[in-house]
Coordinates of C-alpha atoms in Angstrom, one line a residue:
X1488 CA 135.7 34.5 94.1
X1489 CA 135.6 37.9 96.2
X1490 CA 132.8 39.9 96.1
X1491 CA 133.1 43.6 97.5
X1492 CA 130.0 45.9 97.7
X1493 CA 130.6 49.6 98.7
X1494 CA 128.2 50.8 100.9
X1495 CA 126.0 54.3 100.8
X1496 CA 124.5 55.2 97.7
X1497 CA 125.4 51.1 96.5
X1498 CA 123.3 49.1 98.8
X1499 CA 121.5 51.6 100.4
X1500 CA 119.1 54.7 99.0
X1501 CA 121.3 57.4 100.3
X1502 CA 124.3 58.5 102.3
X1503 CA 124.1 56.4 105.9
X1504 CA 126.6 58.1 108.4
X1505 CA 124.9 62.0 108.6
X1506 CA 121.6 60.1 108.9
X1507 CA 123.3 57.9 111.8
X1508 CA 125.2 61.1 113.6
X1509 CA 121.5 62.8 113.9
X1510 CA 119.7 59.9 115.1
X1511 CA 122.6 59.1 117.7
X1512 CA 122.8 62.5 119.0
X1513 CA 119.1 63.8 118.5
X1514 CA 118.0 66.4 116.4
X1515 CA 118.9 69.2 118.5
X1516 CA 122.5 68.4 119.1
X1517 CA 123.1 67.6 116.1
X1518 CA 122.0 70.7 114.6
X1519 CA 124.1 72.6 117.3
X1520 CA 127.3 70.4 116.0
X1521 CA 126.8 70.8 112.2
X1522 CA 126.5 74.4 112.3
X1523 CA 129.9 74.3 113.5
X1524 CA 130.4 72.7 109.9
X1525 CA 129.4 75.2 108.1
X1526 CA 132.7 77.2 107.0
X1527 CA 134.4 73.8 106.3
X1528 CA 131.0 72.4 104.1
X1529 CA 131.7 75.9 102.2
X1530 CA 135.5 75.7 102.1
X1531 CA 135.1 72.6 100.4
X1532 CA 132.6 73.3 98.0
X1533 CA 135.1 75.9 96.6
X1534 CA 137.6 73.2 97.1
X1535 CA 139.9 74.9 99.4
X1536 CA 139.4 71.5 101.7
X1537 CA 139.3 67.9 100.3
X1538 CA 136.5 65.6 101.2
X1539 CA 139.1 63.5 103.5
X1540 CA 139.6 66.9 105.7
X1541 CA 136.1 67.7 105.6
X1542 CA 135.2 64.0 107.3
X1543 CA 138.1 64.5 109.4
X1544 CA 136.3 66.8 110.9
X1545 CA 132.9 66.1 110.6
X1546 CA 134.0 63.0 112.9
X1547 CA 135.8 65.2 115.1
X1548 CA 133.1 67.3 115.4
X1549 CA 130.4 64.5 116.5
X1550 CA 133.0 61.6 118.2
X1551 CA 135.5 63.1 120.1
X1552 CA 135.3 62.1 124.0
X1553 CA 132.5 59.6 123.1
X1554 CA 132.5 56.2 124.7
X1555 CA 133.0 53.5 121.5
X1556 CA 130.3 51.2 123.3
X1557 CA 127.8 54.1 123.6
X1558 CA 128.6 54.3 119.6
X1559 CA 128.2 50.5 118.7
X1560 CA 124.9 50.7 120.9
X1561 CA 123.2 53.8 118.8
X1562 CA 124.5 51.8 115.4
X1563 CA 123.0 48.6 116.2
X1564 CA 119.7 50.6 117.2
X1565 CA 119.7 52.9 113.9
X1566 CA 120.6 49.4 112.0
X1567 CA 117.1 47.8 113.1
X1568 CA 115.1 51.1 112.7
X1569 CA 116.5 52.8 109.8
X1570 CA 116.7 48.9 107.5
X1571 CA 114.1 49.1 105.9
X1572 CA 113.7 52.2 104.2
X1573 CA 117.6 52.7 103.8
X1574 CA 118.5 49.5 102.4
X1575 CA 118.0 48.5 98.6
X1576 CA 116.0 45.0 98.1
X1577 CA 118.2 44.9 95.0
X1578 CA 121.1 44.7 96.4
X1579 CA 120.0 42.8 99.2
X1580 CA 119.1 40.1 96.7
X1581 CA 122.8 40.6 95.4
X1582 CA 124.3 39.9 98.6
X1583 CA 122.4 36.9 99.8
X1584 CA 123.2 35.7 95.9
X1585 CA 127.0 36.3 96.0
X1586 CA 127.2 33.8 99.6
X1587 CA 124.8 31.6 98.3
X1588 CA 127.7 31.0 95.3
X1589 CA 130.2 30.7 97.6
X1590 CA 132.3 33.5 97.3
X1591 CA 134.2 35.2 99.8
X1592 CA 131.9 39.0 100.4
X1593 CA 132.5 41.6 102.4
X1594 CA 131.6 45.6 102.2
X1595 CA 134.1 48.0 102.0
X1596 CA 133.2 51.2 102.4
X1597 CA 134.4 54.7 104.0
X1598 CA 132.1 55.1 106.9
X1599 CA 133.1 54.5 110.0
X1600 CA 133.5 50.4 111.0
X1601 CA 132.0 50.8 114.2
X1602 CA 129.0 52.5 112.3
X1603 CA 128.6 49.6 109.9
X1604 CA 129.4 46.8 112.0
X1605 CA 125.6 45.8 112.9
X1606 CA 124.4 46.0 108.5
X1607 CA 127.5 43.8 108.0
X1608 CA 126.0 41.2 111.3
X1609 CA 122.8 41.7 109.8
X1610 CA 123.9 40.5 105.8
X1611 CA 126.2 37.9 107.5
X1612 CA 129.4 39.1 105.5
X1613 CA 132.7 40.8 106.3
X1614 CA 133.3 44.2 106.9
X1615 CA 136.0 47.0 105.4
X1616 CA 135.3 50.4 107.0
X1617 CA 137.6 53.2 107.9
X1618 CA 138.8 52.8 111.7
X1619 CA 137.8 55.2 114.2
X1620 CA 140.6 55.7 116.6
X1621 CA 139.8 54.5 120.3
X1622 CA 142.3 55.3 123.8
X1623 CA 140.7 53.3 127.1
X1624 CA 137.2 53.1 125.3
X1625 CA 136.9 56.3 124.7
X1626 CA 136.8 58.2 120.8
X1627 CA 139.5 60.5 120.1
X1628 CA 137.9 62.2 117.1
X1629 CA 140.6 60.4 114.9
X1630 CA 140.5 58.1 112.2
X1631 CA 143.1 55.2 112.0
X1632 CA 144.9 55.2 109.2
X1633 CA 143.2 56.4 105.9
X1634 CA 139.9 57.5 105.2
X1635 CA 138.9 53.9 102.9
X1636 CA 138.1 55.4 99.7
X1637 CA 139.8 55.6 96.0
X1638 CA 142.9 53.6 96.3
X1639 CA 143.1 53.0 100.0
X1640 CA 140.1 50.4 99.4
X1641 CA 141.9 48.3 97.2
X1642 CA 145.0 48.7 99.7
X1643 CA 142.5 47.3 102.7
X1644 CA 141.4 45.0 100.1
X1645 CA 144.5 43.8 99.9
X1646 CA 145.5 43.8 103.5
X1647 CA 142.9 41.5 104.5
X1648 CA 143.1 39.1 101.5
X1649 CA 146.3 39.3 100.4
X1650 CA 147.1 40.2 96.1
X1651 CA 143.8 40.6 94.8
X1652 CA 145.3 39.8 91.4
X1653 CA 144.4 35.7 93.1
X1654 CA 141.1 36.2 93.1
X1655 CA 138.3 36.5 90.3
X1656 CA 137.0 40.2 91.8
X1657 CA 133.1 41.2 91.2
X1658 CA 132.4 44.8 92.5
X1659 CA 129.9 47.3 93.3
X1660 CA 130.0 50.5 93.8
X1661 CA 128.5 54.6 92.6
X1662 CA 130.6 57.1 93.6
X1663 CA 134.7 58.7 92.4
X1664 CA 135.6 56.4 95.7
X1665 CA 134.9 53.6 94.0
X1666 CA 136.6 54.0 90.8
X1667 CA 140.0 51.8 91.8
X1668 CA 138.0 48.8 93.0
X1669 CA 136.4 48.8 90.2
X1670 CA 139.1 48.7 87.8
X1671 CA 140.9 46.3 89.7
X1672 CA 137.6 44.2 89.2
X1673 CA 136.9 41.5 86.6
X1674 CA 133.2 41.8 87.2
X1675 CA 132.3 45.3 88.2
X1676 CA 129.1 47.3 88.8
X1677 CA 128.2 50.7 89.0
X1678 CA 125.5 51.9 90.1
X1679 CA 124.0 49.0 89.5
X1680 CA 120.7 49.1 92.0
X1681 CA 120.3 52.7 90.8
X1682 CA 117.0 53.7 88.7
X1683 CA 118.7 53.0 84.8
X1684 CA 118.7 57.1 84.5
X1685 CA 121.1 57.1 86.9
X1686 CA 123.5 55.2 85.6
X1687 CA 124.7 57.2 83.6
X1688 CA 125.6 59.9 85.3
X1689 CA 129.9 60.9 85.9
X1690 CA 131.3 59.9 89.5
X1691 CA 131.8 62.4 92.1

């Protein structure tokens, strides 16, 4: 058995990595930084730019020249103070219910590894995140490889645990980027720690 949650939205109440980026850098930083965002943000609500592009440079925006152990520092402090109010007890029971059945579990999700690390410590499971690119310690505002979201999940999936098609696959997930986990799934989930109303609704 392998058990895959996604991330934001799926065990947690909202998105996780904006929320991290302000907390990391403080509120006046940050807002400095992401009005630098603002012609992307509108370019891609018009859908000149995709949401890849639009991370691409939300990250090079925030990360670029920043020492990677300065980063896993601030994301093991937001982990411990942000837990409680951003994580789901739903799917918290979910987790700790998928390892107590023996199945392999890990997250895979689209935020940033380094990010995520400390939630994956913290659940005691494995961890799928996109890969932040890293020279002598230091950021370069790049990604490594593909942003992990749509196909490129079931691709890490498969990576890491070889044909997935060996496996009896349960998933989770409540957003467009999870759509190809899920229907490579036997067991799948969305939006299934979301208020029923909201279950309903088409992926985005």
């Amino acid at each position: 058995m392998l058990s895959v949650f996604d991330f934001d939205g799926t065990l947690t109440c909202h998105d996780s990595f904006v929320p991290f980026l302000r907390f990391a850098f403080g509120h006046r930083q940050f807002n400095r930084r992401i009005l630098g965002l603002a012609l992307p943000s509108l370019r891609f609500l018009v859908r000149r730019v995709d949401r890849d592009q639009l991370k691409a440079q939300l990250i090079s925006t925030f990360l670029t020249g920043v020492e990677a152990a300065w980063l896993q520092q601030r994301a093991e402090a937001f982990c411990q103070q942000a837990w409680n109010r951003l994580m789901r007890p739903a799917g918290l029971q979910a987790v700790a219910q998928e390892l107590r059945s023996g199945a392999l579990v890990t997250l895979c999700s689209a935020s940033p590894a380094l990010v995520l690390q400390p939630f994956a410590t913290r659940l005691g499971i494995s961890l799928i995140g996109t890969e932040l690119e890293v020279v002598d310690g230091i950021l370069s505002g790049r990604i490594t490889g593909n942003n992990c979201r749509c196909q490129n999940k079931v691709l890490r999936l498969e990576s890491v645990y070889g044909p997935l098609n060996q496996y009896r696959l349960r998933a989770w997930g409540d957003t467009r980027g999870d759509r190809e986990l899920l229907a490579a799934a036997q067991d799948a989930h969305w939006r299934h720690f979301h208020p029923s109303w909201r279950r309903g609704q088409r992926a985005r």
